[in-house]
Tab-separated table of C-alpha atoms in Angstrom:
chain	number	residue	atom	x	y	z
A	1	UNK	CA	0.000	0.000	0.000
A	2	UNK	CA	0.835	3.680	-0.819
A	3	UNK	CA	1.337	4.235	3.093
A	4	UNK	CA	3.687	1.833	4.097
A	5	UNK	CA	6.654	3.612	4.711
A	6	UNK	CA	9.192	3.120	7.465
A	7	UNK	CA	9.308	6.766	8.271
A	8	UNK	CA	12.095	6.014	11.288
A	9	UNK	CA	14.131	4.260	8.391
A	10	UNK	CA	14.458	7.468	6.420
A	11	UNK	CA	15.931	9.292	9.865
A	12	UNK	CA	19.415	9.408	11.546
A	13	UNK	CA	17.593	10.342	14.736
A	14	UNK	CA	13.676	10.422	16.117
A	15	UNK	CA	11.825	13.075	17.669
A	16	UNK	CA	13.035	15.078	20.433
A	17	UNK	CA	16.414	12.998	20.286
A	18	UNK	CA	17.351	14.920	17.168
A	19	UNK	CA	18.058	18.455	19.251
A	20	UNK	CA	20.747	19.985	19.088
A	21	UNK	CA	22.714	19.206	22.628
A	22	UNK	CA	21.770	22.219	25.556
A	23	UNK	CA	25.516	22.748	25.988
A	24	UNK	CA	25.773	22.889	22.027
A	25	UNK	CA	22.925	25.404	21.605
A	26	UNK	CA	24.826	27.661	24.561
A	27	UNK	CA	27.325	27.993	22.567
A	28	UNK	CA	25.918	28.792	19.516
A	29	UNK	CA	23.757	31.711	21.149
A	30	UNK	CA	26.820	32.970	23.013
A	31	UNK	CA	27.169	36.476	21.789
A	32	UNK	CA	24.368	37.100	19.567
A	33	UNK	CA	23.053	40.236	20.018
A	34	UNK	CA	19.461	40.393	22.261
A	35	UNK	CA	17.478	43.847	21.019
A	36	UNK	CA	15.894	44.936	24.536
A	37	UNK	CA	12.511	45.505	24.096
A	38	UNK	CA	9.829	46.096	27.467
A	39	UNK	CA	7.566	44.628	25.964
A	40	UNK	CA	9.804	41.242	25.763
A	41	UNK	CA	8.783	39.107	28.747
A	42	UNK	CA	10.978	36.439	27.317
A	43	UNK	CA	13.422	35.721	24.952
A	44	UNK	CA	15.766	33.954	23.879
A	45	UNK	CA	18.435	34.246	26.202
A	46	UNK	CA	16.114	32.816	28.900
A	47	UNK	CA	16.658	29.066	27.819
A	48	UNK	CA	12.558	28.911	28.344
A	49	UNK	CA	9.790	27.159	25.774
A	50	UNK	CA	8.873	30.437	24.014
A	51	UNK	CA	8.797	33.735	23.256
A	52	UNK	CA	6.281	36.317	25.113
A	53	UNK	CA	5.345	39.685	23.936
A	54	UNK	CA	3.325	41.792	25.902
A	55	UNK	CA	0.418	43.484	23.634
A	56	UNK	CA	-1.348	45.147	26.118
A	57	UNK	CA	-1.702	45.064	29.955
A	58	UNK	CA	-4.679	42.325	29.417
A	59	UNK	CA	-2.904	40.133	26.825
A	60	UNK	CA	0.465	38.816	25.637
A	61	UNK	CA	1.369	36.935	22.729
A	62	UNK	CA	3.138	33.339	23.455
A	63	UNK	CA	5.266	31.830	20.013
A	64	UNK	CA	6.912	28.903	19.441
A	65	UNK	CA	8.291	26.722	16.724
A	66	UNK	CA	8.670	22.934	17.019
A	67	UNK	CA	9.504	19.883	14.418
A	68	UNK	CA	11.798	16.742	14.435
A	69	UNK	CA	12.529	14.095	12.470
A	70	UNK	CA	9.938	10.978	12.560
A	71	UNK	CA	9.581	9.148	16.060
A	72	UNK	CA	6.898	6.771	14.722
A	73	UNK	CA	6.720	4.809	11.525
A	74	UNK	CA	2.656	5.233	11.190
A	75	UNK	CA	2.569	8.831	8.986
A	76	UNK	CA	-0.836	10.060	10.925
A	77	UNK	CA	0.728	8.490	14.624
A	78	UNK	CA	3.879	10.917	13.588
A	79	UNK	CA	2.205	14.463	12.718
A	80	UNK	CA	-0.105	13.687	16.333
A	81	UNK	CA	3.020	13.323	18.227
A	82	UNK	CA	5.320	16.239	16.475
A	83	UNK	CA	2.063	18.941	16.768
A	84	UNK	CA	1.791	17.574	20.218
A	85	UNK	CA	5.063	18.039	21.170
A	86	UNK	CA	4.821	21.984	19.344
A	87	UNK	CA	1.977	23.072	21.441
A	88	UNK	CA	3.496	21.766	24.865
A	89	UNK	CA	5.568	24.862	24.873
A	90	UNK	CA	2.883	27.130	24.875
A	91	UNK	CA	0.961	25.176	27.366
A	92	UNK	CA	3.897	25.412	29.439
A	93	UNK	CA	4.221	29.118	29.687
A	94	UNK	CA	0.383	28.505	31.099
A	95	UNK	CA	-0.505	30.315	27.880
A	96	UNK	CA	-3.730	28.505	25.544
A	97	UNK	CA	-2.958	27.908	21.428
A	98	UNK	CA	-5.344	29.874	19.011
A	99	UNK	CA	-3.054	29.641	15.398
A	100	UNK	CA	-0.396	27.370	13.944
A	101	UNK	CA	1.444	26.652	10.638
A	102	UNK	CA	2.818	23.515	9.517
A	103	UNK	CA	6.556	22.655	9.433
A	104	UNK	CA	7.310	20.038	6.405
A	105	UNK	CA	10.224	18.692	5.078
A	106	UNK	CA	9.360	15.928	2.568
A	107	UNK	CA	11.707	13.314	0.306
A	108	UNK	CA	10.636	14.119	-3.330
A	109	UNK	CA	9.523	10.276	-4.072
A	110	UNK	CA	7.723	10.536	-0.941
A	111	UNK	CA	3.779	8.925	-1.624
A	112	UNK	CA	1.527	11.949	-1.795
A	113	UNK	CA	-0.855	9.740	0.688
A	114	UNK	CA	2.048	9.439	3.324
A	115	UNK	CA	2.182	13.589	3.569
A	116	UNK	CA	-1.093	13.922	3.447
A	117	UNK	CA	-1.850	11.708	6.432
A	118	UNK	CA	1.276	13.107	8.501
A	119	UNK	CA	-0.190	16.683	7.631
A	120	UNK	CA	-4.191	14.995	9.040
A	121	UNK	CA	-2.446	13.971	12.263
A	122	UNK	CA	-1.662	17.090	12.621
A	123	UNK	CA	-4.254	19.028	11.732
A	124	UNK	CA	-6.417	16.630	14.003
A	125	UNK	CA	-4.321	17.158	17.259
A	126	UNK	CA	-4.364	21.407	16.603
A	127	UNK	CA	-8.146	21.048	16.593
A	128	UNK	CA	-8.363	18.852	19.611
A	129	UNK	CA	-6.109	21.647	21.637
A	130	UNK	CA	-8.610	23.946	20.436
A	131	UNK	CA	-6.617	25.927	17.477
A	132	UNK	CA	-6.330	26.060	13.793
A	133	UNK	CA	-4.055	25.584	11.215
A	134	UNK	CA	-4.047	28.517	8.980
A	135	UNK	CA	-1.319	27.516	6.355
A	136	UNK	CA	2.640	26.578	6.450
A	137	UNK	CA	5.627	26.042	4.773
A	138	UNK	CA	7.362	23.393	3.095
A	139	UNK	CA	10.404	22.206	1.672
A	140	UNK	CA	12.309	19.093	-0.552
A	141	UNK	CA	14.448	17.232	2.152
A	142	UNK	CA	15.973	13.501	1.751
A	143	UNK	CA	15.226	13.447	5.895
A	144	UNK	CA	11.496	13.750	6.884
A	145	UNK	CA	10.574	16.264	9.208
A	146	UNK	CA	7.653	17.761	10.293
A	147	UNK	CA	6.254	20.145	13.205
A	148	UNK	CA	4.698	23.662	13.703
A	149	UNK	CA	5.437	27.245	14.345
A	150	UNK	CA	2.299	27.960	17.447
A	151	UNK	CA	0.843	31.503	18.677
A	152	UNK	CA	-0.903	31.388	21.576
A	153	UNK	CA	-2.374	33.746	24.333
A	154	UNK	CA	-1.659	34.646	28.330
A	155	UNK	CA	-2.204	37.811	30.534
A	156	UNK	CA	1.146	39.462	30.623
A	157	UNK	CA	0.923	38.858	34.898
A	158	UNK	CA	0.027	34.666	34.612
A	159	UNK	CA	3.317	33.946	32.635
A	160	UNK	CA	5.035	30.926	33.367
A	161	UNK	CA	8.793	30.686	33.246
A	162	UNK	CA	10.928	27.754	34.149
A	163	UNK	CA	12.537	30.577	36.184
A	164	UNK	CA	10.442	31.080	39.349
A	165	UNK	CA	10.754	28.301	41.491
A	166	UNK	CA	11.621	29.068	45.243
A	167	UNK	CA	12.434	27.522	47.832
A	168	UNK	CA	10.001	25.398	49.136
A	169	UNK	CA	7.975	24.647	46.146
A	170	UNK	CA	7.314	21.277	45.412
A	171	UNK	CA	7.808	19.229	41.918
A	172	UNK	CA	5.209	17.830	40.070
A	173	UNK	CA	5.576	16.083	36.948
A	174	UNK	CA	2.880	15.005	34.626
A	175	UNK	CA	4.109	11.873	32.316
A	176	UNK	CA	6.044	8.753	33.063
A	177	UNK	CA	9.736	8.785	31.645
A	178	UNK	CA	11.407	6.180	29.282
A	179	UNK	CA	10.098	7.393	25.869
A	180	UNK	CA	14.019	7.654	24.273
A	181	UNK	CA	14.998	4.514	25.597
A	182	UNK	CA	11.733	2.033	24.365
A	183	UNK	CA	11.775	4.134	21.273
A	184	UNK	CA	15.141	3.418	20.457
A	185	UNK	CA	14.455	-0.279	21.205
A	186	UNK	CA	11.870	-0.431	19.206
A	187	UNK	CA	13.758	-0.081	16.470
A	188	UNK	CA	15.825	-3.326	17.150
A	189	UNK	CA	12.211	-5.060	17.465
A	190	UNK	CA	12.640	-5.260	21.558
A	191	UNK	CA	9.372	-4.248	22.241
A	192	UNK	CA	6.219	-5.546	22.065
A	193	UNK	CA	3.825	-3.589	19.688
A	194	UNK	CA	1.398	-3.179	22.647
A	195	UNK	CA	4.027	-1.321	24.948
A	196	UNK	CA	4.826	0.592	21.728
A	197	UNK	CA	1.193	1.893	20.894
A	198	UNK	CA	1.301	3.010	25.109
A	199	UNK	CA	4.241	5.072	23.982
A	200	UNK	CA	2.886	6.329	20.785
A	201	UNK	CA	-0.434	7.341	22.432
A	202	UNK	CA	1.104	9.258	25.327
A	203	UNK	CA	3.343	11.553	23.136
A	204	UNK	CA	0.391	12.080	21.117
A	205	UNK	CA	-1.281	13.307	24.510
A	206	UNK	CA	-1.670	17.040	25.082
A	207	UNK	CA	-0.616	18.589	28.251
A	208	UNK	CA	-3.908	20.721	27.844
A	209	UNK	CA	-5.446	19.077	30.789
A	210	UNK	CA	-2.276	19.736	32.784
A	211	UNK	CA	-2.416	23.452	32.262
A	212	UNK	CA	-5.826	23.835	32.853
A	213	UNK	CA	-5.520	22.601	36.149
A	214	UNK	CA	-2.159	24.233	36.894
A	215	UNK	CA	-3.347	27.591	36.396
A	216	UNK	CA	-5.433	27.848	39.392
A	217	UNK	CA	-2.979	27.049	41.809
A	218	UNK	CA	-0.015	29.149	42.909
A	219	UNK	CA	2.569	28.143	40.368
A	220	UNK	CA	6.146	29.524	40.335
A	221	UNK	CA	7.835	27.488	36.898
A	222	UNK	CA	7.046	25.357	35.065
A	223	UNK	CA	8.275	23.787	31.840
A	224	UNK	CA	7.439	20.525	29.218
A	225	UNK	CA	10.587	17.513	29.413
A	226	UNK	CA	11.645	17.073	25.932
A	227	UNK	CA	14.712	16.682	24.481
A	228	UNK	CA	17.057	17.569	27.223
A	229	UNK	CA	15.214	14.966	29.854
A	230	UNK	CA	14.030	15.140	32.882
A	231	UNK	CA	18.020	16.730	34.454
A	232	UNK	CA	18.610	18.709	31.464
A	233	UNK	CA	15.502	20.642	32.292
A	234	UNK	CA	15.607	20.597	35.936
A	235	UNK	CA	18.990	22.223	35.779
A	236	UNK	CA	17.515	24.889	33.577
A	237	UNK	CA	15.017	25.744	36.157
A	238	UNK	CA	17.394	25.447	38.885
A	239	UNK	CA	19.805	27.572	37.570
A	240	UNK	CA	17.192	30.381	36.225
A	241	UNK	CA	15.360	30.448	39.673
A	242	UNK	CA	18.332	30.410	41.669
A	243	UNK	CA	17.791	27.150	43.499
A	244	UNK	CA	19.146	23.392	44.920
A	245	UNK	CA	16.449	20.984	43.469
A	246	UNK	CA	16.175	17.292	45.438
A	247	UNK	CA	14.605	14.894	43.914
A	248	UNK	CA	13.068	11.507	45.299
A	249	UNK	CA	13.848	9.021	42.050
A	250	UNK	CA	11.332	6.027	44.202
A	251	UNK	CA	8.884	8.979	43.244
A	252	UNK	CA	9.341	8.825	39.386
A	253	UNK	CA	7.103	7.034	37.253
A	254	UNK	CA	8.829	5.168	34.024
A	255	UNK	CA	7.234	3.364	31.402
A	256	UNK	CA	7.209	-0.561	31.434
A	257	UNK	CA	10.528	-1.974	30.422
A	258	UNK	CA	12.387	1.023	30.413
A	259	UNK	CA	14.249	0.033	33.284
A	260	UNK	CA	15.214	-3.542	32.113
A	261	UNK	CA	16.299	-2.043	28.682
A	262	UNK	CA	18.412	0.561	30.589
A	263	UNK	CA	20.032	-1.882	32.248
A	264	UNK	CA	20.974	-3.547	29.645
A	265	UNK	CA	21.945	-0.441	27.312
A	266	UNK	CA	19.833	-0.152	25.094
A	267	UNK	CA	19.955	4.049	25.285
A	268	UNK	CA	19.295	6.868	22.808
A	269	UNK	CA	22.324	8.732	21.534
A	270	UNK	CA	20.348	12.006	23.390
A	271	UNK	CA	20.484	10.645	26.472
A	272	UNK	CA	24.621	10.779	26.262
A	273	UNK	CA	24.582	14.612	25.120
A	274	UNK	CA	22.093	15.459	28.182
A	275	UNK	CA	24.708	13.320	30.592
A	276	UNK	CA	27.536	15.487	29.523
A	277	UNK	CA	25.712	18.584	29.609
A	278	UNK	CA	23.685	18.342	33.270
A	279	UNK	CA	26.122	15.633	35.225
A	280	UNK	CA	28.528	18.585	36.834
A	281	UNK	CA	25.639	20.195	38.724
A	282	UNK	CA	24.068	16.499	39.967
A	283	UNK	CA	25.269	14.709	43.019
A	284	UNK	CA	23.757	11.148	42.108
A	285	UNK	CA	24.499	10.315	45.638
A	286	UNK	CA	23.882	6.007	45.398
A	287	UNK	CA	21.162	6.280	42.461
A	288	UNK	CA	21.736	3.443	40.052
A	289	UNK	CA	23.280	3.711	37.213
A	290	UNK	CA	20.308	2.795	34.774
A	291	UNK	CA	17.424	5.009	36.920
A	292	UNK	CA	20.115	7.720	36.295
A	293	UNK	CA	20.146	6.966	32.459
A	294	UNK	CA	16.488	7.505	32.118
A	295	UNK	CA	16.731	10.695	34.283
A	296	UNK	CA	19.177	11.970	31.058
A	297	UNK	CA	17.064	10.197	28.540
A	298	UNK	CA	15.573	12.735	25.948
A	299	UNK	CA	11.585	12.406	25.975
A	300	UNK	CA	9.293	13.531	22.823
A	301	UNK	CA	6.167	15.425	23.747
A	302	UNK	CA	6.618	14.646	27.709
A	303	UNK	CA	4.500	15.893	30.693
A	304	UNK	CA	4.083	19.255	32.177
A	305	UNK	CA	7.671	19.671	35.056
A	306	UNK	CA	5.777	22.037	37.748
A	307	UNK	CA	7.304	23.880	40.825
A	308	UNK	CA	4.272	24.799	42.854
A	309	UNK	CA	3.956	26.054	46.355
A	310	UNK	CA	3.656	23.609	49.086
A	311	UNK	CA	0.401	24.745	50.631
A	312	UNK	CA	-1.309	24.052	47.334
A	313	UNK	CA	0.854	20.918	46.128
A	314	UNK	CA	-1.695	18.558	47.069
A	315	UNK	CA	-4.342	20.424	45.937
A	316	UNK	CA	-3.219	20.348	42.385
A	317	UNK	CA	-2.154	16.783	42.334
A	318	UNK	CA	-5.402	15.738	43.381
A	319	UNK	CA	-6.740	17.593	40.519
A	320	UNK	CA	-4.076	16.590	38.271
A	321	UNK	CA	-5.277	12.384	39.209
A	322	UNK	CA	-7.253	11.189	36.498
A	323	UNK	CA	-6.694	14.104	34.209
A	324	UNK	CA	-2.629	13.090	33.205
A	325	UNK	CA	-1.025	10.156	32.646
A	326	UNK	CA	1.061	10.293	35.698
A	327	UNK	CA	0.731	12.897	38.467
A	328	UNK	CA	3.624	12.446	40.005
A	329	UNK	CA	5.357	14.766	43.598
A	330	UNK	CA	9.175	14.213	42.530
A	331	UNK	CA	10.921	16.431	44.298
A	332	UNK	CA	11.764	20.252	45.726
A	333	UNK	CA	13.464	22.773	45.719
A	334	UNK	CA	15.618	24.580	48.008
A	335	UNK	CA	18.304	27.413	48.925
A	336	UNK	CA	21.029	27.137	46.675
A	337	UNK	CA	24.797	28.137	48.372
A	338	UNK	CA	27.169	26.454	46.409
A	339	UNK	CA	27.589	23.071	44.763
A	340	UNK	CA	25.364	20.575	42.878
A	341	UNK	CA	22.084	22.499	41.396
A	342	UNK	CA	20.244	18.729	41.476
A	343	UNK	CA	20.361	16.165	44.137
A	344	UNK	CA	18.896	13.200	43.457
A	345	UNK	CA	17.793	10.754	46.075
């Protein structure tokens, strides 16, 4: 048939595993110029999800671009997960999508069936988070790729950064971890195609119902686990708020098997780059080795990562039950003096 294509065969690397490394991308933006504007909330030399621009004292304008090469060899399964994955960001900034435009990049002999459905999976996750499509670019590429550029909306004053925490907060997190590792398994046929739909369906979930609830509590950061994992973006929000964050690794929540294929090395390429870039600013203290590995292991299209106060932490993961995948209380955050940004018990 027209649609059978083994999108992850036409790809060096999948998904969210395909970013450029953070300590890579530091580099690169080391220097460039940042115009000051006041009506920049955040840019890019805030290491956050998106952009914010305030448009009035009611209403600020949150943007974002997002695409990757395929993480899923079904073409509709694989534009789900990459618009997904493009509209966490503004979700995470506690900001709601109105508009997007579609990100292609599409082999020439490419089956005119196989875009089409990638560019319906798409289309059909935008309208589920309650936004539209309103046209796009695209471009000849041997490589497959495919996401979107998203403008959303938030009051100028309910901004989320993933540079508030204080001390005292507690973590939540709102997805299981383990998405690099089974992914990159799968492609070695280690895991079962049950476990693999599981995957497929929770990158294809929208943190929607994670922001919704979010919003009404008093939260200080927050930001979406993608490519830099869980540690990678944990240190990010340690290091923008100023804080030591602890966190309880019994507490975590990984996907079936991920543990056993950890063990046994079966690991993303991503989850080497995050290792390198996070480990100086971690004290492991006597975590093993593998539940360390799927701390660094990139995720596509992960939960919501959210440092809320403690008087209304159980408030909001109550809330958050039944309406995630995994509400999970990870961690918190402390002081900072000195020394490792991340302890990890």
């Amino acid at each position: 048939m027209e649609n059978e294509v083994k999108l992850t065969k036409l790809a060096r690397c999948a998904g969210c595993g395909a970013k450029v490394g953070a300590g890579v991308l530091a580099q690169l933006l080391e220097g460039l110029p940042a115009r000051r504007d006041p009506n920049l909330i955040v840019g890019f030399d805030k290491s956050d999800d998106a952009a914010v621009y305030r448009l009035s004292d009611e209403l600020a304008l949150v943007q974002t671009v997002d695409f990757f090469p395929p993480i899923a060899d079904d073409p509709y399964r694989f534009g789900q997960i990459a618009a997904a994955n493009a509209l966490s960001d503004v979700y995470a900034m506690g900001g709601e999508p109105k508009i997007a435009l579609n990100l292609m990049c599409v082999p020439e002999d490419m089956p005119a069936g196989t875009v089409q459905e990638i560019l319906r999976g798409g289309y059909d996750k935008v309208y589920e988070a309650g936004a539209v499509i309103a046209g796009g670019h695209s471009v000849l590429d041997p490589e497959p790729k495919y996401g979107l550029s998203v403008t959303g909306f938030v009051h100028p004053d309910r901004v989320l950064t993933n540079a508030g925490a204080q001390p005292g907060d507690v973590l939540l997190l709102t997805k299981p971890l383990g998405v690099g590792v089974l992914t990159t398994a799968a492609k070695a046929d280690l895991v079962e195609p049950e476990l693999l739909e599981r995957v497929y369906r929770q990158m294809a979930t929208l943190n929607r119902a994670a922001r919704d609830c979010m919003v009404r509590y008093r939260v200080h950061a927050c930001t979406d686990v993608t490519g830099f994992a869980l540690l990678g973006h944990l240190l990010e929000m340690a290091q923008g708020s100023g804080c030591r964050m602890t966190v309880e690794t019994a507490a975590i929540d990984f996907l079936p098997q991920a543990l056993e294929l950890a063990r046994m090395g079966v690991l993303p390429e991503g989850m080497y780059r995050n290792r390198s870039f996070a480990q100086d600013w971690v004290d492991p203290g006597e975590t093993p080795l593998e539940v360390q590995d799927l701390l660094y292991d990139p995720q596509t299209s992960g939960g919501l990562l959210i440092a809320v106060h403690l008087e209304d932490a159980d408030a909001l993961r109550a809330e958050l039950e039944g309406q995630v995948l995994s509400a999970q209380r990870i961690g918190t955050a402390g002081p900072w003096s000195g020394g490792a940004r991340i302890v990890l018990r």
